[in-house]
Coordinates of C-alpha atoms and ligand atoms in Angstrom, one line a residue:
X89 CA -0.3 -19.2 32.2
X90 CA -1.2 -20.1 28.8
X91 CA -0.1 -18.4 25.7
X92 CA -3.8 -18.6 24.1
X93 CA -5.1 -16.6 27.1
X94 CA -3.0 -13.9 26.3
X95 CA -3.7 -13.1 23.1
X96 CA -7.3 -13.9 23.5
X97 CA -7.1 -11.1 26.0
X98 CA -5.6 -9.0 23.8
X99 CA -7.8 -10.0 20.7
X100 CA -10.5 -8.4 22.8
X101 CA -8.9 -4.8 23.6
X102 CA -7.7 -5.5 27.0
X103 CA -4.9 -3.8 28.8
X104 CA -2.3 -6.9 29.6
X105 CA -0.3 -7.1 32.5
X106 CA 3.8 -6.9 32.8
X107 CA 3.8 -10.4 33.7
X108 CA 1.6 -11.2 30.7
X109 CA 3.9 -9.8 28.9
X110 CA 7.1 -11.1 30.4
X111 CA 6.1 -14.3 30.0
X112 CA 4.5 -14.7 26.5
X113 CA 7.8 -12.9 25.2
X114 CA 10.2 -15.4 27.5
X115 CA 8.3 -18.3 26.0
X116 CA 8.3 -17.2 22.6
X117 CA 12.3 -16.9 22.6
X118 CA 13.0 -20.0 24.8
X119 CA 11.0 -21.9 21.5
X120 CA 8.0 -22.4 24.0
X121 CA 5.9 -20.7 22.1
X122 CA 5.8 -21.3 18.5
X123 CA 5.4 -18.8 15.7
X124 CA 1.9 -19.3 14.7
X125 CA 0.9 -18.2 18.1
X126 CA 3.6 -15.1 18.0
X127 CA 1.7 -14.2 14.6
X128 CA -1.7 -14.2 16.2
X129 CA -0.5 -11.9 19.0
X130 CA 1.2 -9.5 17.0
X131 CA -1.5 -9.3 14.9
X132 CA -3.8 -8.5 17.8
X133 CA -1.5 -6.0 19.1
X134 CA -2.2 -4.5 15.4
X135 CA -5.6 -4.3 15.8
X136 CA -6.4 -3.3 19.5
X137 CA -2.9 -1.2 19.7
X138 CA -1.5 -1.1 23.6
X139 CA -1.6 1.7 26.2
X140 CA 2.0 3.6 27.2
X141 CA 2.3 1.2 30.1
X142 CA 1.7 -1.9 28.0
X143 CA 4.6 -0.3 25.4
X144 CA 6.8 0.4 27.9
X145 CA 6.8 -3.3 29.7
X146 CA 6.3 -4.7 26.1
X147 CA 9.9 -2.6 25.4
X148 CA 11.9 -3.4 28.7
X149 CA 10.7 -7.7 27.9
X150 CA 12.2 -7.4 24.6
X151 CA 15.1 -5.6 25.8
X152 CA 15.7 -8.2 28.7
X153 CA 14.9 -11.2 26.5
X154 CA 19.4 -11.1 26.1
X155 CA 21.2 -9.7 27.3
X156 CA 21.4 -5.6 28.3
X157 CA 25.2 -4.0 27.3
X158 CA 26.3 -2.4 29.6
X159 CA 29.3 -0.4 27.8
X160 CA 30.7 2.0 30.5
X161 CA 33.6 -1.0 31.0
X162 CA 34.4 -0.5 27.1
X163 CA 33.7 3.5 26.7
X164 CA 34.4 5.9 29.6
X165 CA 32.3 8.5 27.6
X166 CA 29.0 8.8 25.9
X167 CA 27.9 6.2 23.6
X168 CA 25.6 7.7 21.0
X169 CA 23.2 6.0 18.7
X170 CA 20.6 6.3 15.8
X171 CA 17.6 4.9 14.3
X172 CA 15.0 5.1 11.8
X173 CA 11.5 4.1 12.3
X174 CA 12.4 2.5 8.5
X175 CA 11.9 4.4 4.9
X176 CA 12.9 3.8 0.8
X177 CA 16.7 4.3 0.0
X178 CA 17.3 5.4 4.0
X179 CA 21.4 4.2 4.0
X180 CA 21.9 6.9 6.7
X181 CA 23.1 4.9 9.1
X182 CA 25.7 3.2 7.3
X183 CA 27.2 7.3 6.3
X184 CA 26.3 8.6 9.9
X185 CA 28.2 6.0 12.0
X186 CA 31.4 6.4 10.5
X187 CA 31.0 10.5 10.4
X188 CA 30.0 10.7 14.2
X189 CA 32.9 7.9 15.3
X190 CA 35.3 9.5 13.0
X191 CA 34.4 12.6 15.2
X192 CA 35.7 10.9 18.4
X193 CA 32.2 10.1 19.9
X194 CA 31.6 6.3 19.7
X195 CA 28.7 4.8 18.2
X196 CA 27.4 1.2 18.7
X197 CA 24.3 0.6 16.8
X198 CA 22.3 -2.8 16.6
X199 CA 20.3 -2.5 13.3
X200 CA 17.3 -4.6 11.6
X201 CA 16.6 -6.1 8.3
X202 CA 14.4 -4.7 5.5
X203 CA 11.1 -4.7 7.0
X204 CA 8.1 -4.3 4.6
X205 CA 8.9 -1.7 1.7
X206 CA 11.7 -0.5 3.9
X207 CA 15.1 -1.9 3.6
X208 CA 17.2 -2.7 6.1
X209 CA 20.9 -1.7 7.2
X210 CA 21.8 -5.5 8.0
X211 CA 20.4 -6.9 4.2
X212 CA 22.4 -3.7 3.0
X213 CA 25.9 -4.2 4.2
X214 CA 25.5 -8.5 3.6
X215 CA 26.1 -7.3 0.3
X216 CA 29.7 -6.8 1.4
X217 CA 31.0 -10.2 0.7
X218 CA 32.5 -11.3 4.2
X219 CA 30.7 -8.8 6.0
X220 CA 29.7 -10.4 9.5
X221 CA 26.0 -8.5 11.2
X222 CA 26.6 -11.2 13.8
X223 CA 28.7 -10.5 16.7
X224 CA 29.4 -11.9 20.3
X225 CA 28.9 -9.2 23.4
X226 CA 32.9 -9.2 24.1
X227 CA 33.3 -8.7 20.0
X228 CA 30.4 -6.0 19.9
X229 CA 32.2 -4.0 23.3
X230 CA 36.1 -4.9 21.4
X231 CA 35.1 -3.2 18.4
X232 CA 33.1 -0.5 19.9
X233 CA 36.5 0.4 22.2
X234 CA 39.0 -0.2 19.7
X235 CA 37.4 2.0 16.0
X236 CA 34.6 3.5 18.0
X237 CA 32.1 2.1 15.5
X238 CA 29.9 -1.4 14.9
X239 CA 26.5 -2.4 13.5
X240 CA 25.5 -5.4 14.3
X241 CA 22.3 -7.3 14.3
X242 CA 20.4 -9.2 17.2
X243 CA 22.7 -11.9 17.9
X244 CA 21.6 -15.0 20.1
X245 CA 22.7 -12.4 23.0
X246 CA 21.1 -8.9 22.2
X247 CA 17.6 -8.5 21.8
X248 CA 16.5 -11.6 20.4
X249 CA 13.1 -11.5 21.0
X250 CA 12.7 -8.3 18.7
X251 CA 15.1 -10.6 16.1
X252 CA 12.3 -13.3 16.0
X253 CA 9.7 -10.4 16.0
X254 CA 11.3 -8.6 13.1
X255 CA 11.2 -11.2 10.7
X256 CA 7.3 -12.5 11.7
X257 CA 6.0 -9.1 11.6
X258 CA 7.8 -8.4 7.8
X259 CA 5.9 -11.2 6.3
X260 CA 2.3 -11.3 8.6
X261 CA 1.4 -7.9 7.3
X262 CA 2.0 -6.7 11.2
X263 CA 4.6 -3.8 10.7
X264 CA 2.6 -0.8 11.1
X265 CA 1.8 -0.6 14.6
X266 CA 2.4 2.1 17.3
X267 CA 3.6 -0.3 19.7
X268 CA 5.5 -2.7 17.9
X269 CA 7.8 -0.5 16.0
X270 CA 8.2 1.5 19.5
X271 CA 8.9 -1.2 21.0
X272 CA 11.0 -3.1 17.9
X273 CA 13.2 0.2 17.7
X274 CA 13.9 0.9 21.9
X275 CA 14.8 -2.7 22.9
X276 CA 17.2 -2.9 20.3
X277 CA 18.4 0.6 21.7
X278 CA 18.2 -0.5 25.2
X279 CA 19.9 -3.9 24.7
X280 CA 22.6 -2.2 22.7
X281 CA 23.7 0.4 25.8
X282 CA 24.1 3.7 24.1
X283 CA 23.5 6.6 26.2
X284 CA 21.5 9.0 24.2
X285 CA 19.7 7.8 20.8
X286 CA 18.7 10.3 17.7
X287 CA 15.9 9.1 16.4
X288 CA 14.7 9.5 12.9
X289 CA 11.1 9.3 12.7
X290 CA 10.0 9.1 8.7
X291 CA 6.7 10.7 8.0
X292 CA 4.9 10.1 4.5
X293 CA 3.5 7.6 1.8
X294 CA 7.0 5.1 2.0
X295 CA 7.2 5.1 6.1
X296 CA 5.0 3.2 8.3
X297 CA 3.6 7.0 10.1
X298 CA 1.5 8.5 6.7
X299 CA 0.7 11.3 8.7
X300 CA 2.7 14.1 11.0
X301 CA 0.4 13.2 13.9
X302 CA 0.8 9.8 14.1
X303 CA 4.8 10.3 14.0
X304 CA 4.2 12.9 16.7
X305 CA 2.9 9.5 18.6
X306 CA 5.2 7.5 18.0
X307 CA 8.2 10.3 18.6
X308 CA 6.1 10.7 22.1
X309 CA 6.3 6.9 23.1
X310 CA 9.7 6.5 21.9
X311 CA 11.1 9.6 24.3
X312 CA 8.9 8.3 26.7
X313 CA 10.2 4.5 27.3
X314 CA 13.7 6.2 26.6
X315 CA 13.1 8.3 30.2
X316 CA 11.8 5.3 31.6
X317 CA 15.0 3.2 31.7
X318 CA 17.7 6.5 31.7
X319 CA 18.1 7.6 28.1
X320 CA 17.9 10.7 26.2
X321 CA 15.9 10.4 22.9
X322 CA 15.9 13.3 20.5
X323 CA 13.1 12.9 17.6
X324 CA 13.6 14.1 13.9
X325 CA 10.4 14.1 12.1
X326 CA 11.5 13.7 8.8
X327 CA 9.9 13.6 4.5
X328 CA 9.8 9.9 3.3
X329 CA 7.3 10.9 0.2
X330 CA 10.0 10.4 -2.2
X331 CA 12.7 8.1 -1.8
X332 CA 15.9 9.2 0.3
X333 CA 19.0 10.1 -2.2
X334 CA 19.7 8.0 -5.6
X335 CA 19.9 4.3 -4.9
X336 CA 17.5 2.0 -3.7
X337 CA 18.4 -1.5 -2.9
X338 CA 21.1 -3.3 -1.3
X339 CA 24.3 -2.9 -2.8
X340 CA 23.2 0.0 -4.9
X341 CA 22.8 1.6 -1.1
X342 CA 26.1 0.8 0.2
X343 CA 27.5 2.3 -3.3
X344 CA 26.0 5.1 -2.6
X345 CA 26.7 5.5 1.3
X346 CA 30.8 5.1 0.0
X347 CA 30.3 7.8 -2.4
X348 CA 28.4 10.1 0.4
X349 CA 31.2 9.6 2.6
X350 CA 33.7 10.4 -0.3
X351 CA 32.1 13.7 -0.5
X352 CA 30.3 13.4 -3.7
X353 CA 27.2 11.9 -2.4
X354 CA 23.4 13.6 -3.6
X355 CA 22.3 17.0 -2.1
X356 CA 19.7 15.6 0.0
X357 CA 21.3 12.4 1.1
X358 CA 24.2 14.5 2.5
X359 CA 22.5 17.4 4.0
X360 CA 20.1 14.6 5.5
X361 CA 23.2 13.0 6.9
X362 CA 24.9 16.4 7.9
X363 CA 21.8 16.8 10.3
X364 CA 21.2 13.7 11.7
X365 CA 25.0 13.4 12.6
X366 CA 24.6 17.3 14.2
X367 CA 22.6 16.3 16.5
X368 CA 24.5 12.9 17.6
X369 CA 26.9 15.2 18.1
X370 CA 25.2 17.7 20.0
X371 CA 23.9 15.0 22.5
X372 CA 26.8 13.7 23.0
X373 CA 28.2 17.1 23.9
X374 CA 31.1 17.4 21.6
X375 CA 29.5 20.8 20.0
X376 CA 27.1 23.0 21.9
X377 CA 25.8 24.1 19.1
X378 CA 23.7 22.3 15.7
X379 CA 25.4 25.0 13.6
X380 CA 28.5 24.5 14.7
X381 CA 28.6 20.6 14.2
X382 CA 27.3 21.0 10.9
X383 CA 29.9 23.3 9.8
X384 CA 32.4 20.5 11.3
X385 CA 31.1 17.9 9.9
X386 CA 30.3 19.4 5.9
X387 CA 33.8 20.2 5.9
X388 CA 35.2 17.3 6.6
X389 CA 32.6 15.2 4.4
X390 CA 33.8 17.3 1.3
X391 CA 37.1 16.3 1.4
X392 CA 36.0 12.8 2.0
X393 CA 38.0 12.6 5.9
X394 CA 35.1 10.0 7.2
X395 CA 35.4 7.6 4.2
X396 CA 38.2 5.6 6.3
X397 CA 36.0 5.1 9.2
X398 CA 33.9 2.8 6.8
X399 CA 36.2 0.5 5.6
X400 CA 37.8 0.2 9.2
X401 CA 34.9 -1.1 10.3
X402 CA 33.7 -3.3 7.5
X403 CA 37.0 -4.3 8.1
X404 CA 36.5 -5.2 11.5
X405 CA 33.8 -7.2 10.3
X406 CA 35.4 -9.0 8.1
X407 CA 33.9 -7.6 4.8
X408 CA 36.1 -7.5 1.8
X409 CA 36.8 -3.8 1.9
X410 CA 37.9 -4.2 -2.1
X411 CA 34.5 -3.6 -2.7
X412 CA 34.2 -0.2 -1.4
X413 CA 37.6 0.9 -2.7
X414 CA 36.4 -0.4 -6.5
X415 CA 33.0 0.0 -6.8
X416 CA 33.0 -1.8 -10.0
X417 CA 33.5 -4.8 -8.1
X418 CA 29.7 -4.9 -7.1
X419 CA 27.5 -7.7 -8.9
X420 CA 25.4 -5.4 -11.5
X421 CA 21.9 -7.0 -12.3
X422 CA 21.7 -8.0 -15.3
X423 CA 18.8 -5.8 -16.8
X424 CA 18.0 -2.4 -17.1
X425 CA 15.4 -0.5 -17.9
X426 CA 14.9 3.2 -18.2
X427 CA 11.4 5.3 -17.1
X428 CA 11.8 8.4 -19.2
X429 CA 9.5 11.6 -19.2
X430 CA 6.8 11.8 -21.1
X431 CA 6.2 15.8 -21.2
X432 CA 8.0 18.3 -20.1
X433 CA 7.2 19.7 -16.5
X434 CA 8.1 19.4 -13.4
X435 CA 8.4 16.2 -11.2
X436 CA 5.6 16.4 -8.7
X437 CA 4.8 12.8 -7.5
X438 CA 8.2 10.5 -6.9
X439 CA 5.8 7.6 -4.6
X440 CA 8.2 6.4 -1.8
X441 CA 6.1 3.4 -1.1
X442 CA 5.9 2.0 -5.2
X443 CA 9.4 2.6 -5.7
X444 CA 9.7 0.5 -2.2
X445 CA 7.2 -1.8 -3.4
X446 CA 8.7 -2.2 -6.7
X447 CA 12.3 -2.9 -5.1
X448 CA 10.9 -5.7 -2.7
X449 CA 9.3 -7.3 -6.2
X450 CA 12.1 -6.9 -7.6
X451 CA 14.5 -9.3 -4.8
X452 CA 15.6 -6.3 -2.4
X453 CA 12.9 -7.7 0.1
X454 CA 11.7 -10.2 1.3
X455 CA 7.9 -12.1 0.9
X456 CA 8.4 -14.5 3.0
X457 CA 10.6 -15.3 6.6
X458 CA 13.3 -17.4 4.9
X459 CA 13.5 -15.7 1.2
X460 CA 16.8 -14.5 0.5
X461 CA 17.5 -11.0 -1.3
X462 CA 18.8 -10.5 -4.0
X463 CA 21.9 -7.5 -3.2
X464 CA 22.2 -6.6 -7.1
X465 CA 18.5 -5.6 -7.8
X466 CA 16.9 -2.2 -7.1
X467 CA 16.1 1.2 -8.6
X468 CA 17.9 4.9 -9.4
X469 CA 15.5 7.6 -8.6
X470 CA 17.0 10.6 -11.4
X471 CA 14.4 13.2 -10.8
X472 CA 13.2 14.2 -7.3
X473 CA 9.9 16.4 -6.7
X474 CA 10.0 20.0 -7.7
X475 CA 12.4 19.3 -10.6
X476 CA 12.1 20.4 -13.8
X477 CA 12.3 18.0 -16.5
X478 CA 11.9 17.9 -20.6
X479 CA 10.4 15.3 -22.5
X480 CA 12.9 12.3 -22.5
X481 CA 14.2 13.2 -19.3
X482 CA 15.8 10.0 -17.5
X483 CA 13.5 9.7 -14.1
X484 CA 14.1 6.0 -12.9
X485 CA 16.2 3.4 -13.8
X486 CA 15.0 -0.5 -12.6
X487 CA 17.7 -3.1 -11.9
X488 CA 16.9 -6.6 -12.0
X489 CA 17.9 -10.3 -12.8
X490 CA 14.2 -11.3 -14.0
X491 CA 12.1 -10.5 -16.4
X492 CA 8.9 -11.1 -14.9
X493 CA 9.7 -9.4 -11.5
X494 CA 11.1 -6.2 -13.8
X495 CA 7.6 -6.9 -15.3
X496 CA 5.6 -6.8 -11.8
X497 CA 8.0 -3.8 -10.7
X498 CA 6.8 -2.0 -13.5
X499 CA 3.0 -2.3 -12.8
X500 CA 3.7 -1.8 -9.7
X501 CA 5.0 2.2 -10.4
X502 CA 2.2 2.9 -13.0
X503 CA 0.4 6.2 -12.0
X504 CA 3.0 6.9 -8.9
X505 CA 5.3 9.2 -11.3
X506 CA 3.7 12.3 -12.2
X507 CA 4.9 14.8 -13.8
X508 CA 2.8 18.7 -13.9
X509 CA 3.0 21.1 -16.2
X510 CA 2.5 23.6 -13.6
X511 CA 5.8 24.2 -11.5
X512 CA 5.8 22.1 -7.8
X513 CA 7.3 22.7 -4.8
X514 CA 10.4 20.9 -3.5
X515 CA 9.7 18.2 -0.4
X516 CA 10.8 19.8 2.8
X517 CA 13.8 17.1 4.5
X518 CA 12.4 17.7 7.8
X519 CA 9.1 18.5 8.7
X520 CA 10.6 18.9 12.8
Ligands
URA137 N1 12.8 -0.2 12.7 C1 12.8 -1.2 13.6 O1 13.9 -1.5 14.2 N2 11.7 -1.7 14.0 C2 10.5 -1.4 13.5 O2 9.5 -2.0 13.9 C3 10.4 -0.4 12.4 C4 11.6 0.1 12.1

């Protein structure tokens, strides 16, 4: 079998076979096949898109390309587990898994990097000095048994074939695809063991689905593949039109997520959380009811009770949990620059994608496979749709270290901030 034929066979909009599959995904992570070739396939997948069949053996190969936890020897009960198909200032994740372990239900998560315009739960919490995304199998199953939380990355072990797939896709303009973030997100979900998996499916201008139907698809494949190999997947279809919360960008993120979990985190970042974290709870049968768990958890998150889980597991990781206790201690870029309201009005354009653009020309992303980020850079989103504002009005601040990316950052958000004079409606959270 040669890797050429395969994507040549895909290239032309033909259904491949699991053995195909198996083996251009083996060969790519042994090294056998190099990146170039990887590229072209990805990108063919892009174009030509893959039946349910082709997802699902594309899934299971990426999952089986490490190793496949198998946590019932660490947890006697339900591991639980949540994703997001990837948004602007999404830092759920690192608020969630502390709320739903500090809850008793135990939740091992394998997460990505910032992908695109989205950033990534790995790039955020790097910008804990210390903090290890890297873990063995035995540390990854330790942790889980001992604090009941851990987010890790693909290690050599776990996944590694959506690691290498991640980071090719980010910078080969290959992200948006069906299949591949299906697949990207349920390996890693498959490879990491949990039982039952919320998924938070983003829908709008700053997610890779623009449109409800399309993230109906995807929600559909996802559940799908889940059934397939045992697990229960429960969809949110959720607004990513405007940014998520305040903060976007890496250690403005994990700021934020400390002062969520301290109770004094922004209205829609903490309802948003207070859901997502229902239902983990919900599947994992520790409430019967979404009302219930909510009411649980809102209490508890006022008074701050899930802030500990954090720093036990950054902790755990060996991140310098000074940082989260002083936030002060965070580098601060070094220039600032205020986007102030013109008229008065209210906000009724906030574009999730520029302010996700703007961040990744800023340093929060990455261009190319080996750029670094820069953790200090990013933007505070002040004014969110359907709020009023007067002239003067503070709607964005831009962090950065360089003049000429604050400069590109800039051009990039001309015309994506709009305020009416006409009063607008507020963005729903989630649309299902
Ligand atoms: N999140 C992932 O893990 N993979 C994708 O492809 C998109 C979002």
């Amino acid at each position: 079998m040669r890797a050429v034929d395969i994507i040549i066979k895909k290239r032309d909009g033909l259904a491949l076979t699991q053995t195909e599959i198996d083996f251009f995904i083996q060969s790519y992570v042994k090294g056998e096949i190099p990146d170039y070739q990887a590229a072209a396939f990805l990108m063919a997948v892009y174009f030509q898109g893959m039946k349910d069949a082709e997802s699902a053996d594309l899934t299971l190969s990426m999952a089986n390309s490490g190793e496949v936890l198998d946590l019932s020897d660490a947890i006697s009960g339900i591991v639980v587990d949540k994703h997001s198909t990837g948004g602007v200032g999404d830092k759920v994740s690192l608020i969630v898994g502390p709320m739903v372990a500090a809850c008793g239900v135990p939740v091992g998560k394998m997460s990505g990097r910032g992908l695109g315009f989205t950033g990534g739960t790995l790039d955020k919490l790097e910008s804990i000095p210390g903090f290890q995304v890297a873990l063995t199998t035995e540390a990854f199953k330790h942790q889980l048994r001992e604090i009941g939380v851990v987010i890790a990355g693909q290690s050599a072990n776990l996944a590694p074939a959506d690691g290498k797939f991640y980071a090719l896709r980010d910078v080969t303009g290959t992200v948006p695809s069906l299949p591949l973030i299906a697949s990207s997100i349920m390996s890693k979900k498959i490879a990491g063991g949990a039982h039952k998996i919320v998924l938070d499916v983003k829908v709008g201008t700053g997610a890779f689905m623009k449109d409800l139907a399309s993230a109906r698809a995807l929600s559909a494949l996802m559940v799908k593949i889940g059934a397939l190999v045992g697990r229960e997947v429960v969809c949110l279809l959720s607004d990513m039109n405007q940014p998520l919360g305040v903060a976007v960008g890496n250690n403005l993120e994990v700021q934020e997520a400390v002062r969520t979990l301290q109770g004094q985190g922004p209205t829609d970042l903490t309802e948003h959380c207070l859901v997502v974290a229902a239902h983990m709870l919900v599947l994992a049968g520790k409430f019967s009811t979404l009302v219930q768990a909510k009411t649980h958890l809102a209490e508890k998150l006022a008074k701050g009770e899930f802030f500990p889980k954090l720093t036990e597991m950054v902790e755990w990781q060996k991140g310098d949990v000074s940082y989260l206790e002083d936030l002060s201690r965070f580098p601060v870029a070094s220039i600032q620059h205020e986007i102030r309201a013109e008229a008065d009005g209210w906000v009724s354009w906030m574009d999730a994608l520029a302010v996700g653009e703007a961040a990744v020309l800023l340093g929060a992303g990455r261009a190319k496979k080996t750029d670094p980020v820069d953790h200090s850079v990013g933007l505070l989103v002040h004014a969110k749709v359907g709020e009023s504002v007067t002239k003067g009005s503070l709607l964005l601040t831009l962090l950065a270290n360089e003049e000429s990316r604050l400069q590109e950052a800039l051009a990039k958000l001309t015309g994506h901030i709009q305020i009416s004079d006409r009063q607008v409606a507020e963005l729903p959270l989630f649309y299902e």
